[in-house]
Coordinates of C-alpha atoms in Angstrom, one line a residue:
M26 CA 180.6 87.5 230.8
A27 CA 178.3 85.0 228.7
T28 CA 179.4 82.2 226.6
V29 CA 178.6 82.8 222.9
S30 CA 178.6 80.4 219.9
C31 CA 181.1 82.5 217.8
T32 CA 180.5 82.5 214.1
C33 CA 184.0 83.8 213.5
C34 CA 186.2 80.7 214.9
G35 CA 182.9 78.4 215.3
E36 CA 183.5 77.8 218.7
S37 CA 181.6 78.4 222.3
K38 CA 183.8 80.9 224.0
D39 CA 183.3 83.7 226.4
G40 CA 181.6 86.6 224.7
L41 CA 182.2 90.5 225.2
E42 CA 181.5 92.2 228.4
A43 CA 179.4 94.8 226.6
A44 CA 178.3 95.4 222.7
P45 CA 180.7 97.4 221.2
F46 CA 178.3 99.9 219.8
N47 CA 174.9 100.9 220.6
D48 CA 172.9 99.9 217.5
D49 CA 171.9 96.7 215.9
M50 CA 175.6 96.2 214.4
G51 CA 176.6 96.2 218.2
R52 CA 174.1 93.9 219.3
E53 CA 174.8 91.2 216.6
V54 CA 178.6 91.5 217.0
F55 CA 177.7 90.9 220.8
E56 CA 175.3 88.1 220.3
N57 CA 177.9 86.2 217.8
T58 CA 181.2 87.0 218.8
C59 CA 183.8 85.9 221.1
A60 CA 186.2 88.1 223.0
G61 CA 189.3 86.2 221.4
C62 CA 187.9 87.1 217.7
W63 CA 186.7 90.7 218.5
K64 CA 190.3 91.2 219.8
N65 CA 191.6 89.8 216.6
W66 CA 189.1 92.2 214.7
L67 CA 190.3 95.1 216.3
G68 CA 194.0 94.4 215.0
Q69 CA 192.6 94.0 211.2
Q70 CA 190.8 97.0 211.7
V71 CA 193.9 99.0 212.4
M72 CA 195.7 97.2 209.5
L73 CA 192.9 98.3 207.2
I74 CA 192.9 102.0 208.4
N75 CA 196.7 102.0 207.8
E76 CA 197.1 100.4 204.7
Y77 CA 194.3 102.2 202.7
Q78 CA 194.5 105.0 204.9
L79 CA 190.9 105.1 205.8
L80 CA 189.4 107.8 207.9
P81 CA 186.2 106.2 209.9
V82 CA 184.3 109.7 210.2
N83 CA 184.3 109.7 206.0
P84 CA 180.8 107.8 205.4
E85 CA 182.1 106.0 202.4
H86 CA 185.2 104.6 204.4
A87 CA 183.0 104.0 207.4
A88 CA 181.0 101.7 205.2
V89 CA 184.2 99.9 203.8
L90 CA 185.1 99.2 207.6
E91 CA 181.4 97.9 208.4
K92 CA 181.3 95.3 205.4
N93 CA 185.1 94.1 206.6
L94 CA 183.8 93.7 210.3
K95 CA 180.8 91.7 209.4
A96 CA 182.8 89.3 206.8
F97 CA 185.5 89.2 209.3
L98 CA 183.6 87.9 212.0
K99 CA 181.2 85.9 209.6
L100 CA 178.1 87.9 211.1
P101 CA 175.0 86.4 209.9
S102 CA 174.0 90.0 208.3
A103 CA 177.4 89.6 206.3
G104 CA 175.2 87.3 203.9
D105 CA 176.9 86.4 200.6
L106 CA 179.7 88.9 200.7
T107 CA 182.5 88.2 198.4
A108 CA 186.3 89.9 198.2
D109 CA 184.9 92.0 195.3
D110 CA 182.4 93.6 197.9
L111 CA 185.0 94.5 200.3
G112 CA 187.4 97.1 198.5
V113 CA 188.4 100.5 199.6
P114 CA 187.3 103.8 198.0
P115 CA 189.6 105.1 195.2
A116 CA 192.1 107.6 196.9

């Protein structure tokens, strides 16, 4: 497991053992996120799914989760996302 400079916590820590997704997003998470912050994101993701009754297979809901993931982990691709950009779709 390699050490990464985590964009979420700002520390150099052990990274993930493998990219969590097989795409550019997975590579970005792998290169910029420590294992501890990834674990914290997984808990946050569960909370979002439960609180807002999101269905990850719904493309609109998946987009909400992706935006929140980028903002939570402070990934470079998050850019200038604001809280207004992270809203959940209407029921």
